[in-house]
CSV table of C-alpha atoms (C1' of nucleotides) in Angstrom, one decimal:
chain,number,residue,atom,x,y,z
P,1,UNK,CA,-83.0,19.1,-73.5
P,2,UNK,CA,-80.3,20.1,-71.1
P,3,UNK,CA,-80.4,18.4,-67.9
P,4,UNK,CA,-79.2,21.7,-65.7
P,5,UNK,CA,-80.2,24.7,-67.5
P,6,UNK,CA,-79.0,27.2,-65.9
P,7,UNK,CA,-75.7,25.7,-63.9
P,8,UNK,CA,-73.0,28.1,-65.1
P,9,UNK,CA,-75.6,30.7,-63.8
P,10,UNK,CA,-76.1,29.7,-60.6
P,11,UNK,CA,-72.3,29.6,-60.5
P,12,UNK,CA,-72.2,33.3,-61.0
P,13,UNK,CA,-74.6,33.8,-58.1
P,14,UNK,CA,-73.7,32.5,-55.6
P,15,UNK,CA,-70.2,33.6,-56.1
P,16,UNK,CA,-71.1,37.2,-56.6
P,17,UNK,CA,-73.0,36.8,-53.3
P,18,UNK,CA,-70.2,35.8,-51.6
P,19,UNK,CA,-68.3,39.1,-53.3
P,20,UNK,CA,-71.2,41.3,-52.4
P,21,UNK,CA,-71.6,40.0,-48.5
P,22,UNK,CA,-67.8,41.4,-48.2
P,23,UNK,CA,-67.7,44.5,-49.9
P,24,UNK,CA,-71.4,45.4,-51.0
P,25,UNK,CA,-73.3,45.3,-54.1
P,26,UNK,CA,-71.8,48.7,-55.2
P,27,UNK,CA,-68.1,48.5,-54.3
P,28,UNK,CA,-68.1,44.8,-56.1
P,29,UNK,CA,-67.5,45.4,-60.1
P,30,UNK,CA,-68.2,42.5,-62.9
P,31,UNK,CA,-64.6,42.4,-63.5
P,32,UNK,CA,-63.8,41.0,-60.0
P,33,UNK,CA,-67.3,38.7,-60.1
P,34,UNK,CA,-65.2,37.6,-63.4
P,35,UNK,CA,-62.1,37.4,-61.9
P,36,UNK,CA,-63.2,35.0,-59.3
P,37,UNK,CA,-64.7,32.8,-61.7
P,38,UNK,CA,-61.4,32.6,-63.9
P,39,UNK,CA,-63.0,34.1,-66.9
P,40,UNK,CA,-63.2,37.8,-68.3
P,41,UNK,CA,-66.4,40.0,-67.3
P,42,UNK,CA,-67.5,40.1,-71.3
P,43,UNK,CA,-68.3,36.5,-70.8
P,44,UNK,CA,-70.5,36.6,-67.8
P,45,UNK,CA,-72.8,38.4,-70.8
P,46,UNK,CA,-73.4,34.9,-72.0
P,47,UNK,CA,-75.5,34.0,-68.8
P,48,UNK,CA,-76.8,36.8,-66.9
P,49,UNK,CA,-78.7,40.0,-68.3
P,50,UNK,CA,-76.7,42.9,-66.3
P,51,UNK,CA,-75.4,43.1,-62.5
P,52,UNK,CA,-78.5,44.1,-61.5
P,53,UNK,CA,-80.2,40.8,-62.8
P,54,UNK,CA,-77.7,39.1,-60.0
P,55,UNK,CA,-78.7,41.2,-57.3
P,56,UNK,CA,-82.6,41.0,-57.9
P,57,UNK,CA,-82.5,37.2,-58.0
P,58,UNK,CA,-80.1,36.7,-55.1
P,59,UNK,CA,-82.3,38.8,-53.2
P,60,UNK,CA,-86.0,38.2,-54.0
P,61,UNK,CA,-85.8,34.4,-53.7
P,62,UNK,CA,-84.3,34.4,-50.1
P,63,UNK,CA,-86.7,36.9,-49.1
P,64,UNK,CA,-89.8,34.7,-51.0
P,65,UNK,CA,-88.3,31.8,-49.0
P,66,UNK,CA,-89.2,33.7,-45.7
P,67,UNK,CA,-92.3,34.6,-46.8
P,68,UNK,CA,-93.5,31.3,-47.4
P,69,UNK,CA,-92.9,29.7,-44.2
P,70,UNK,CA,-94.0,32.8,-42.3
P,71,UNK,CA,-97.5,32.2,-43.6
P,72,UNK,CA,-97.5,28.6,-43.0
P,73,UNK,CA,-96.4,29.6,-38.8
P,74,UNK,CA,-99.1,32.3,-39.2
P,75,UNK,CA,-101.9,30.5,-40.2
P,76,UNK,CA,-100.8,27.4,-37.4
P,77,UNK,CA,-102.2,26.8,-34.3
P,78,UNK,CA,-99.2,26.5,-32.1
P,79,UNK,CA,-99.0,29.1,-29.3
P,80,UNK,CA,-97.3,32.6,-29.9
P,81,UNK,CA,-94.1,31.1,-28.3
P,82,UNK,CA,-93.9,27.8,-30.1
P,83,UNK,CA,-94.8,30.0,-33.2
P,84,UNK,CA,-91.6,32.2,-32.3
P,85,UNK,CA,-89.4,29.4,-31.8
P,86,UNK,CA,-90.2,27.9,-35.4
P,87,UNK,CA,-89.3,31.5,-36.8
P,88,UNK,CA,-85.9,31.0,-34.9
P,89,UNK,CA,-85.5,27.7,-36.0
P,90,UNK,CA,-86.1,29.3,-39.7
P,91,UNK,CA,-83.2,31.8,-39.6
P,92,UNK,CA,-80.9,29.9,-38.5
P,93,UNK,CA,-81.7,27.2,-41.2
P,94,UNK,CA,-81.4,29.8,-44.2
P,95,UNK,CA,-78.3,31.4,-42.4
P,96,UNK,CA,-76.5,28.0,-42.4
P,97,UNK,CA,-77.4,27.2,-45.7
P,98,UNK,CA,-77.2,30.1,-47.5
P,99,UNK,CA,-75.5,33.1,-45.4
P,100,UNK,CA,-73.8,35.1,-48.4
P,101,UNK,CA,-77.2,35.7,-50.1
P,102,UNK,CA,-78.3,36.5,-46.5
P,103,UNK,CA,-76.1,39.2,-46.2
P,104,UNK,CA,-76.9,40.9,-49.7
P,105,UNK,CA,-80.3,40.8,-48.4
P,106,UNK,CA,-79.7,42.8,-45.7
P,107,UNK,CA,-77.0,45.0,-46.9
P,108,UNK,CA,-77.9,45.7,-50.7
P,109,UNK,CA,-81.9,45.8,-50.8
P,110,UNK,CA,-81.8,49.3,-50.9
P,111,UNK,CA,-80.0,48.8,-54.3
P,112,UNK,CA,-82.6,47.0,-56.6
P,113,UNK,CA,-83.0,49.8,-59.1
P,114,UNK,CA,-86.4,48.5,-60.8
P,115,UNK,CA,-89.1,50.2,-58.8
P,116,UNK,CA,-91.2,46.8,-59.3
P,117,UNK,CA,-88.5,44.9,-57.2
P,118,UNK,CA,-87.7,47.6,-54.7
P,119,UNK,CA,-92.1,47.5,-54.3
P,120,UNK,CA,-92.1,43.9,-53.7
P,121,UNK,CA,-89.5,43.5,-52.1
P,122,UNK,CA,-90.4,45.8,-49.4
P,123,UNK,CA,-93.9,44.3,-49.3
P,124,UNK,CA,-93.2,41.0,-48.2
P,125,UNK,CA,-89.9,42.9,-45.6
P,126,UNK,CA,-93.6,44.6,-44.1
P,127,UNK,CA,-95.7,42.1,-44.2
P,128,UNK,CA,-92.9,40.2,-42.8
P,129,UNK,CA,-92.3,42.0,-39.4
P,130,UNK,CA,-96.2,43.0,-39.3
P,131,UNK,CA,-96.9,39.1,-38.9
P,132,UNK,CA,-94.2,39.0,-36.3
P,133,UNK,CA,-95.5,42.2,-34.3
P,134,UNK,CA,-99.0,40.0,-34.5
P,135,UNK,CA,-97.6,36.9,-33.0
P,136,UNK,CA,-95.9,39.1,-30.0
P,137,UNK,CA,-99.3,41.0,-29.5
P,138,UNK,CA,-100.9,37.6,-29.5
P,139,UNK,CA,-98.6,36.3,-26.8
P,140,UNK,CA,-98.7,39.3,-24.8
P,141,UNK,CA,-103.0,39.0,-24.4
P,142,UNK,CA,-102.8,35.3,-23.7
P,143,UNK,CA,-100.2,35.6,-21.3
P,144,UNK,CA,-97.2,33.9,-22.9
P,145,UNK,CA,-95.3,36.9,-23.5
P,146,UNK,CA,-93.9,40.1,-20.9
P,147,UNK,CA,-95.9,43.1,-21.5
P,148,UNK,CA,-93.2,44.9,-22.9
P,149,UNK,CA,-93.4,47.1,-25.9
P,150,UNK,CA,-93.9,44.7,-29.2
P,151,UNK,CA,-91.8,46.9,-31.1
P,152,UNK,CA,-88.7,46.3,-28.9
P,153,UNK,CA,-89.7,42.7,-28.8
P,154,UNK,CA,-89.5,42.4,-32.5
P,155,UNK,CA,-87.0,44.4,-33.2
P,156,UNK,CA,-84.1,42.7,-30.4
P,157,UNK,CA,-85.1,39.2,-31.5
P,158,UNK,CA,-85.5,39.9,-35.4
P,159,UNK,CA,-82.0,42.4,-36.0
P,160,UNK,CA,-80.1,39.1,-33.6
P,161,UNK,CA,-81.9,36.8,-36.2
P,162,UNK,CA,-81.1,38.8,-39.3
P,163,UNK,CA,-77.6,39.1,-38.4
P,164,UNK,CA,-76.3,36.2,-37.7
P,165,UNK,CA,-74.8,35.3,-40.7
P,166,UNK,CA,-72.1,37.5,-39.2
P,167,UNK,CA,-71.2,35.6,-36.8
P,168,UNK,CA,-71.6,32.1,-38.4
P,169,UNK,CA,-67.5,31.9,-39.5
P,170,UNK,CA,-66.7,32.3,-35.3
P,171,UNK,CA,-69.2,30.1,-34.1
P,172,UNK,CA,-67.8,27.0,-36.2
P,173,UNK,CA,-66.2,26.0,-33.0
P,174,UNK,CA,-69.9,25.6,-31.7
P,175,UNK,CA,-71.9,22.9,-33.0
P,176,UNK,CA,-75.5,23.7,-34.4
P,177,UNK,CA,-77.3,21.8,-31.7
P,178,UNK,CA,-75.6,24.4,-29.6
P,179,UNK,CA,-76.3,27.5,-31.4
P,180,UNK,CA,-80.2,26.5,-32.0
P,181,UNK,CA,-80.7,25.8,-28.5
P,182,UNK,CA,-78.8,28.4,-27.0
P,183,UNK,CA,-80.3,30.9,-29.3
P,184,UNK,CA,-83.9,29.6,-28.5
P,185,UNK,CA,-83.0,30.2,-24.9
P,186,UNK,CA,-81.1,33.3,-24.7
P,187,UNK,CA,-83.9,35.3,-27.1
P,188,UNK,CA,-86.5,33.5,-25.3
P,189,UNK,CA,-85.6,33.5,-22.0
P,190,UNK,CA,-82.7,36.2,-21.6
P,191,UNK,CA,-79.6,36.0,-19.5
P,192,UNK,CA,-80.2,36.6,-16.2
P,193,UNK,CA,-80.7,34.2,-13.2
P,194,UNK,CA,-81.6,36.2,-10.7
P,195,UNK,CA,-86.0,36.6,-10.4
P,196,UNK,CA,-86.4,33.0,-12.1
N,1,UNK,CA,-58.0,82.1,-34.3
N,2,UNK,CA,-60.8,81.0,-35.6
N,3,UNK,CA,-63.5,80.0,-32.5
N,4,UNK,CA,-65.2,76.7,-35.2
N,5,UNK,CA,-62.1,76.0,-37.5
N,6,UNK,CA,-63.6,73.4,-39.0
N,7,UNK,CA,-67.3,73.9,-39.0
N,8,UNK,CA,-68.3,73.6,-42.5
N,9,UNK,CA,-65.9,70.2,-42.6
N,10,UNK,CA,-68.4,68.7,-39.8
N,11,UNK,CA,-71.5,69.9,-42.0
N,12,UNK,CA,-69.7,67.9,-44.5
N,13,UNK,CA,-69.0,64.7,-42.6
N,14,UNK,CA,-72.8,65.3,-41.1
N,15,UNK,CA,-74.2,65.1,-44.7
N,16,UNK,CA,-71.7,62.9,-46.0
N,17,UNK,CA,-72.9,60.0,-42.8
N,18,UNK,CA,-76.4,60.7,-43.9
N,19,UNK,CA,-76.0,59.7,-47.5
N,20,UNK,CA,-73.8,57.2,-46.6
N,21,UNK,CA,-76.2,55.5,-44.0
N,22,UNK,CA,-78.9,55.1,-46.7
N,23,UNK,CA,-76.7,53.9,-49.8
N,24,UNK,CA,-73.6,52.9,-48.7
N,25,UNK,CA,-70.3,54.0,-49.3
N,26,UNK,CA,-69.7,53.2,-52.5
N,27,UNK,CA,-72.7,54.0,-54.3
N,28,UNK,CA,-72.6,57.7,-52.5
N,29,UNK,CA,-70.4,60.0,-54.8
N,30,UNK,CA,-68.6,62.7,-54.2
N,31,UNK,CA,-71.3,65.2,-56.1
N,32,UNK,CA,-74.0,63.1,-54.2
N,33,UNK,CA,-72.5,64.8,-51.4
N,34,UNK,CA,-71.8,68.2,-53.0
N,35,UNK,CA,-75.6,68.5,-54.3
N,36,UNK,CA,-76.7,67.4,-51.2
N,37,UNK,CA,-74.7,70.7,-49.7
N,38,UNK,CA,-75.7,73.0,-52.5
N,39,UNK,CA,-72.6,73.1,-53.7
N,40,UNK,CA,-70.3,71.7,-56.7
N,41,UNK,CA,-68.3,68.4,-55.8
N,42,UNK,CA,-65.0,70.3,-56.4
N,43,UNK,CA,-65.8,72.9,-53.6
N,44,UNK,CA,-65.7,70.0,-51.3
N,45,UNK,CA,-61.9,69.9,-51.8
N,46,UNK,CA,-61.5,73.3,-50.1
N,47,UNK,CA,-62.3,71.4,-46.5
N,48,UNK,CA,-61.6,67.8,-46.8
N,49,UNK,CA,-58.8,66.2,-48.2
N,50,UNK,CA,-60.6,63.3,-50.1
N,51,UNK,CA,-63.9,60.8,-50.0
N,52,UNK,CA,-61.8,58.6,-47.8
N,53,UNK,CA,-60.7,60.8,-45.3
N,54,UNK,CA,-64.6,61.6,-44.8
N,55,UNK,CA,-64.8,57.8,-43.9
N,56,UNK,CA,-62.1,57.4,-41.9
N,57,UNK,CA,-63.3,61.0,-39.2
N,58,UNK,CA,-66.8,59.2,-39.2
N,59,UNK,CA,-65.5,55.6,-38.5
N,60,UNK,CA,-62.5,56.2,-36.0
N,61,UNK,CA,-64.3,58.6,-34.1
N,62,UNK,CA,-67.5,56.7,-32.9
N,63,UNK,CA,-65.2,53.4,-32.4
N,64,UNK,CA,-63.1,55.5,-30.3
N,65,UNK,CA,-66.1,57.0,-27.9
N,66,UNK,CA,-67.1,52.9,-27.6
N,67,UNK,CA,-63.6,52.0,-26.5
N,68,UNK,CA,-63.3,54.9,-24.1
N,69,UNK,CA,-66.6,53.8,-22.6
N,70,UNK,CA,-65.7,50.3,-22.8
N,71,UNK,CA,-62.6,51.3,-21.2
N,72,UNK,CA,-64.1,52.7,-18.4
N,73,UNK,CA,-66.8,50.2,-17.7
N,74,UNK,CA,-64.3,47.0,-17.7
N,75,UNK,CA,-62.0,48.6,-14.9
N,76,UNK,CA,-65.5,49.4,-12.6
N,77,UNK,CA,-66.3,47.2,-9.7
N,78,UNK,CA,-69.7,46.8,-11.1
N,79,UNK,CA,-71.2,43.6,-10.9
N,80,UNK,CA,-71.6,42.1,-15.0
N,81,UNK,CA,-75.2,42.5,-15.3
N,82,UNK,CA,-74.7,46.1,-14.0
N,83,UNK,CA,-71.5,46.4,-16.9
N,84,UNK,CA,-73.8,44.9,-19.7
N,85,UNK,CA,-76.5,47.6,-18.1
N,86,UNK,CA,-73.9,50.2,-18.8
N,87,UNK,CA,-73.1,48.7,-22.2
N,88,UNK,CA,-77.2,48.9,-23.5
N,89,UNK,CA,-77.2,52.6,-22.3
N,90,UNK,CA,-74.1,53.4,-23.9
N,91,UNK,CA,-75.4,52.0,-27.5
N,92,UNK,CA,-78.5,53.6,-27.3
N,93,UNK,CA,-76.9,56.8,-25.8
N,94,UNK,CA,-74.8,57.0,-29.2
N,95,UNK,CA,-77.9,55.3,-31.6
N,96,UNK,CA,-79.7,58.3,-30.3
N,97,UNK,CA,-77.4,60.8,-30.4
N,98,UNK,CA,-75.5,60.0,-34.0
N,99,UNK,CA,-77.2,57.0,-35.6
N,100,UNK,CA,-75.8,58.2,-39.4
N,101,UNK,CA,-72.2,57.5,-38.3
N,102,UNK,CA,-73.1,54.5,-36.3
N,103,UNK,CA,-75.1,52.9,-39.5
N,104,UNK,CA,-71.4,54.0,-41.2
N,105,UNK,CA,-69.4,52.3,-39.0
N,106,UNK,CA,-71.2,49.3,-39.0
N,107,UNK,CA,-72.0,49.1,-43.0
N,108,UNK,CA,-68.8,50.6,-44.3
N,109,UNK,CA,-65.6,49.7,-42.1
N,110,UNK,CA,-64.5,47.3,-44.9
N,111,UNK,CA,-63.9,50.3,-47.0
N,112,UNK,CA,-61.2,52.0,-44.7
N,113,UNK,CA,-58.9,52.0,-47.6
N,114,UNK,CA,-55.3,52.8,-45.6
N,115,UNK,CA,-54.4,49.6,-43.9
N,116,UNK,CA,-53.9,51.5,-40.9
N,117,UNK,CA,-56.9,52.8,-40.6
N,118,UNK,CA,-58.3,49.2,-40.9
N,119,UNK,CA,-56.3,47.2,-38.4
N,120,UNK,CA,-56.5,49.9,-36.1
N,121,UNK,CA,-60.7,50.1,-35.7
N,122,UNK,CA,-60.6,46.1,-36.3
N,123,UNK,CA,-58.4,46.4,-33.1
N,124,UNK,CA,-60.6,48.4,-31.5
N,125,UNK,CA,-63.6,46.4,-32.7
N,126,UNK,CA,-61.8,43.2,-31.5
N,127,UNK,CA,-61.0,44.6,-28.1
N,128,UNK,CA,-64.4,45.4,-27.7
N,129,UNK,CA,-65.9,42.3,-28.1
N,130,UNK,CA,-63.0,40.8,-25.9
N,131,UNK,CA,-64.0,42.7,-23.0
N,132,UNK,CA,-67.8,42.0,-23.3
N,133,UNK,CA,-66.5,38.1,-23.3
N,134,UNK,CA,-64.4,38.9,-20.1
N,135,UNK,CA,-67.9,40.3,-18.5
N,136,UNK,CA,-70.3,37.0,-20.0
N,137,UNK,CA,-67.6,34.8,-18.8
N,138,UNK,CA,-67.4,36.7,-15.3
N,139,UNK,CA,-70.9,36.6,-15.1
N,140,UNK,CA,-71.4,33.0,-15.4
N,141,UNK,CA,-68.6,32.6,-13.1
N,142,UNK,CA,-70.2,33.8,-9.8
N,143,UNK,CA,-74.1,32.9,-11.0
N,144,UNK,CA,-75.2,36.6,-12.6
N,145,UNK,CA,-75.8,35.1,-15.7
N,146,UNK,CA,-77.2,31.7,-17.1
N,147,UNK,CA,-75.0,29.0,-18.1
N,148,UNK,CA,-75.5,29.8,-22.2
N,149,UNK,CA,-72.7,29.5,-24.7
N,150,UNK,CA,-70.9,33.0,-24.6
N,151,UNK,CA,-70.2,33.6,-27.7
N,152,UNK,CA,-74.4,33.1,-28.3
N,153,UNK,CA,-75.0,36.0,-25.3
N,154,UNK,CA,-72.6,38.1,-26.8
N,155,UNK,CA,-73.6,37.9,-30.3
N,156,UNK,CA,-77.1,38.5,-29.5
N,157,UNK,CA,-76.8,41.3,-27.6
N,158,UNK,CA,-74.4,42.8,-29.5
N,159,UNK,CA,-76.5,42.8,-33.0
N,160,UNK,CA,-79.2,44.1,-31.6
N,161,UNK,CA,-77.6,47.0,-29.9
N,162,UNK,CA,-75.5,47.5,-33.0
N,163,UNK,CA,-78.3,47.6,-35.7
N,164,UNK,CA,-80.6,50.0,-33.3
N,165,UNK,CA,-80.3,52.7,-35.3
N,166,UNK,CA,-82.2,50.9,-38.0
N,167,UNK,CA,-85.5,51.1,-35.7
N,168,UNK,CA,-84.8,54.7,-34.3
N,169,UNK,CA,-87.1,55.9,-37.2
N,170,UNK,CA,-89.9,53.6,-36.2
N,171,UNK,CA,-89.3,54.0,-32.6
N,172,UNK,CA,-90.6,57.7,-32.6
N,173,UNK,CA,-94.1,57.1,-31.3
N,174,UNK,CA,-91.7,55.3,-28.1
N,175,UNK,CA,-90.5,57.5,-25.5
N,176,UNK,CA,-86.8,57.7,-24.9
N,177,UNK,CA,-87.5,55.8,-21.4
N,178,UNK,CA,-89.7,53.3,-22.8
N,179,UNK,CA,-86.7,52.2,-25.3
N,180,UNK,CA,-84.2,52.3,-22.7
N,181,UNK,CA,-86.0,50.1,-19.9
N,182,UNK,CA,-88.1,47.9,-22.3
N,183,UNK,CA,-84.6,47.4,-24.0
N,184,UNK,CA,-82.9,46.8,-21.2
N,185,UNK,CA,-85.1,43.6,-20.1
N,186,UNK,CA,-85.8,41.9,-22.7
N,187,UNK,CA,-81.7,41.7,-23.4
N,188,UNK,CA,-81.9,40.7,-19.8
N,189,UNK,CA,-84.5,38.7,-18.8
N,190,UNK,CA,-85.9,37.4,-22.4
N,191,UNK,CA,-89.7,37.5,-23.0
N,192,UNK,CA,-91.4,34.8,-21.6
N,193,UNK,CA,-93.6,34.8,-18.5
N,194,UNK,CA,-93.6,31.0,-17.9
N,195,UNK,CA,-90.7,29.7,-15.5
N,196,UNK,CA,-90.6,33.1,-13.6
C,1,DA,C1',-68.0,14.6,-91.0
C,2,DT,C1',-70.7,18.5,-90.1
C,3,DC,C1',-73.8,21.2,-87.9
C,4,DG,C1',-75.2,23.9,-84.0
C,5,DT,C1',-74.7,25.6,-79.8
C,6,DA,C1',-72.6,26.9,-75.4
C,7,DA,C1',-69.3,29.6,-73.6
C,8,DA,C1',-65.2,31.6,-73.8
C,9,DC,C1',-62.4,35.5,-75.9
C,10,DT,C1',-60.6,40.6,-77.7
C,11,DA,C1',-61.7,45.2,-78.4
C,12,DA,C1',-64.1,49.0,-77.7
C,13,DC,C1',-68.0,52.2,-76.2
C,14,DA,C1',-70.1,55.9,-73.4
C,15,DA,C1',-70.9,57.3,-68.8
C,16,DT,C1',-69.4,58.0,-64.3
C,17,DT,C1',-65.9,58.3,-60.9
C,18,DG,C1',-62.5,60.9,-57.6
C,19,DT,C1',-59.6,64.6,-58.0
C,20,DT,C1',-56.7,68.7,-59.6
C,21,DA,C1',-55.7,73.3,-61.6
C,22,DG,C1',-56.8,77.7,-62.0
C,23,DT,C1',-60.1,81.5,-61.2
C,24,DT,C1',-63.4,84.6,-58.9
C,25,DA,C1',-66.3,86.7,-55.5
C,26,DA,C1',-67.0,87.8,-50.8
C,27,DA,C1',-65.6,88.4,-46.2
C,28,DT,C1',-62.2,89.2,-42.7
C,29,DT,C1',-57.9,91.3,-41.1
C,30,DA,C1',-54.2,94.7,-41.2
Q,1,DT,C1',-58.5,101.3,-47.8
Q,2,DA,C1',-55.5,97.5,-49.0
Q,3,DA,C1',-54.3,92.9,-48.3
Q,4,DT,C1',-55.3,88.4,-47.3
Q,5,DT,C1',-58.0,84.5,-46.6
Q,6,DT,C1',-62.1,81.6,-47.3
Q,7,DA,C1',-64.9,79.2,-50.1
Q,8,DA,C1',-67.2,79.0,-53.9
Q,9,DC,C1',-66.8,78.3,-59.1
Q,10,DT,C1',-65.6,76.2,-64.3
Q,11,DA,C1',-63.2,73.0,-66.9
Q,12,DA,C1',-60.8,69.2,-67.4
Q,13,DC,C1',-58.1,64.8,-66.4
Q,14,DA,C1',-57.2,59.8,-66.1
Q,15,DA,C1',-59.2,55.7,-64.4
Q,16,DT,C1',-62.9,52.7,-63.8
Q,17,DT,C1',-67.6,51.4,-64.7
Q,18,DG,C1',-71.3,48.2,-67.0
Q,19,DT,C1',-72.2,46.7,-71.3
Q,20,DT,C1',-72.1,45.5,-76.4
Q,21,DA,C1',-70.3,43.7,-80.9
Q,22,DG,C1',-68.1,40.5,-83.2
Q,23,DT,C1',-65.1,36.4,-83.1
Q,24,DT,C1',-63.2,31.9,-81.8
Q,25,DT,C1',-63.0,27.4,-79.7
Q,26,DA,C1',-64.7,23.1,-78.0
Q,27,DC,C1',-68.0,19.6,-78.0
Q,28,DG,C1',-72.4,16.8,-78.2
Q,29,DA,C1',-76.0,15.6,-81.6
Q,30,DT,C1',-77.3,14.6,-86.3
DNA sequence: ATCGTAAACTAACAATTGTTAGTTAAATTA
DNA sequence: TAATTTAACTAACAATTGTTAGTTTACGAT
């Protein structure tokens, strides 16, 4: 009764997420996921079922991860804003903890090859930003929220969101406290002085 | 003398961005891009020189049109909110306009293979950001723009104007002027009502 | 000590990749 | 009309791809 079953595995993943962030699932062989592991790419054989079996897991847990916590803010009471904020707060979190698989998500979706994965994946990515466009709509009728078009609203905060793993190597001279409530404020609040 | 000497290359590059913007790079081969063009992949060698070279035209050139612009805009005597104005409508002036090559050149930069080609569109890419620092930082200076960590403004507005193209399909049912001024305040003046 | 297993290895495969050589048909120019 | 150019084709190549088979090594449990 091993104590960590599937160690060696996780190994693999997260370095081949850290392959695939810089070059893409496609341009990233099992030779070099091998090479940067010190071993030859029969061996990764022993622990993972095919490339593919990297990609799916790397890429349907993170996105399971957002889906959770977006139903918990859903099905809250807080106020559109406050329930905007914790969906901030929740990028940020995953991006600092986990930005290479954050990246594959992003970048290498497109490249689950099982129609089953590619289905749910894409399910919760809908249901995803259709919960967001409902929280924006929300706002707008109760008067939290500038009657601007939702989609614009959800698209300017979510594609700042979803990329920010690009940007989390530069901002290592900012602390987090910084980047959490700057980003709060800048997304919330924009830029501008003037009119406030 | 020919009046379009190279118009079947550009149908080439115009299919080739296409693919490239939905798969990548990598995973688009060259008889991807061949059947795509009714024609056999070796036919493609009669107008372009290799895969790379169709990279390179499609990268180089759009990073080029955003320096010139850039160019421009940083030698103005605009005020910085009006630059960063100038900046939103140039992004969605080329999102509109081209967004296959734009999804290219953000996706696929990392496989500019020459090392010339590389540092010279990193430069370019560097540069760019440089000069939208100068304007946060002006900005701030004389009271345009809230006191906000500039790497935060810049990264925010940045990633949303650069991953636009990924919403152009669902922003059909918006009107071009919708997008543009609906765009424009949010980046500018955030989304909240309260403490306005 | 021995057994079993985990995890590495070498060697090889079939398929796919970008690309080249050489040819042919159609269109343009002289 | 003859000559030349454009742009397609077929066939093939060498390299790289993901993956499998079969083997070896090290080590914890019996």
């Amino acid at each position: 009764m091993p104590m960590k079953p599937t160690d060696r595995k996780t190994e693999i993943i997260n370095v081949a997420a850290r392959l695939f962030k810089e070059k893409g699932y496609s341009a990233v062989t099992v030779r070099d996921i091998a090479q940067a592991m010190n071993i030859k790419a029969a061996s990764l054989y022993n622990h993972i079922q095919s490339k593919q079996e990297i990609l799916v897991l790397i890429v349907i847990t993170i996105a399971e991860e957002f889906t959770t916590v977006m139903e918990e803010v859903q099905q809250s009471e807080a106020s559109a804003i406050a329930k905007i904020e914790r969906i901030i707060q929740l990028h940020i979190d995953i991006t600092l903890r986990n930005p290479d698989a954050l990246a594959c998500l992003n970048n290498d979706w497109m490249h689950l090859e099982q129609e089953a994965d590619l289905k749910y994946f894409l399910k919760m990515r809908t249901d995803y930003e259709e919960n967001f466009r409902q929280i924006v709509k929300e706002g707008v009728r109760n008067g939290e929220i500038q009657h601007h078009n939702p989609e614009v609203i959800i698209f300017s905060i979510l594609s700042t969101l979803r990329t920010l793993y690009l940007w989390y190597n530069k901002t290592k001279s900012l602390s987090e406290n910084t980047l959490r409530n700057d980003m709060r404020n800048v997304l919330l609040n924009g830029i501008t002085i003037n009119a406030r």
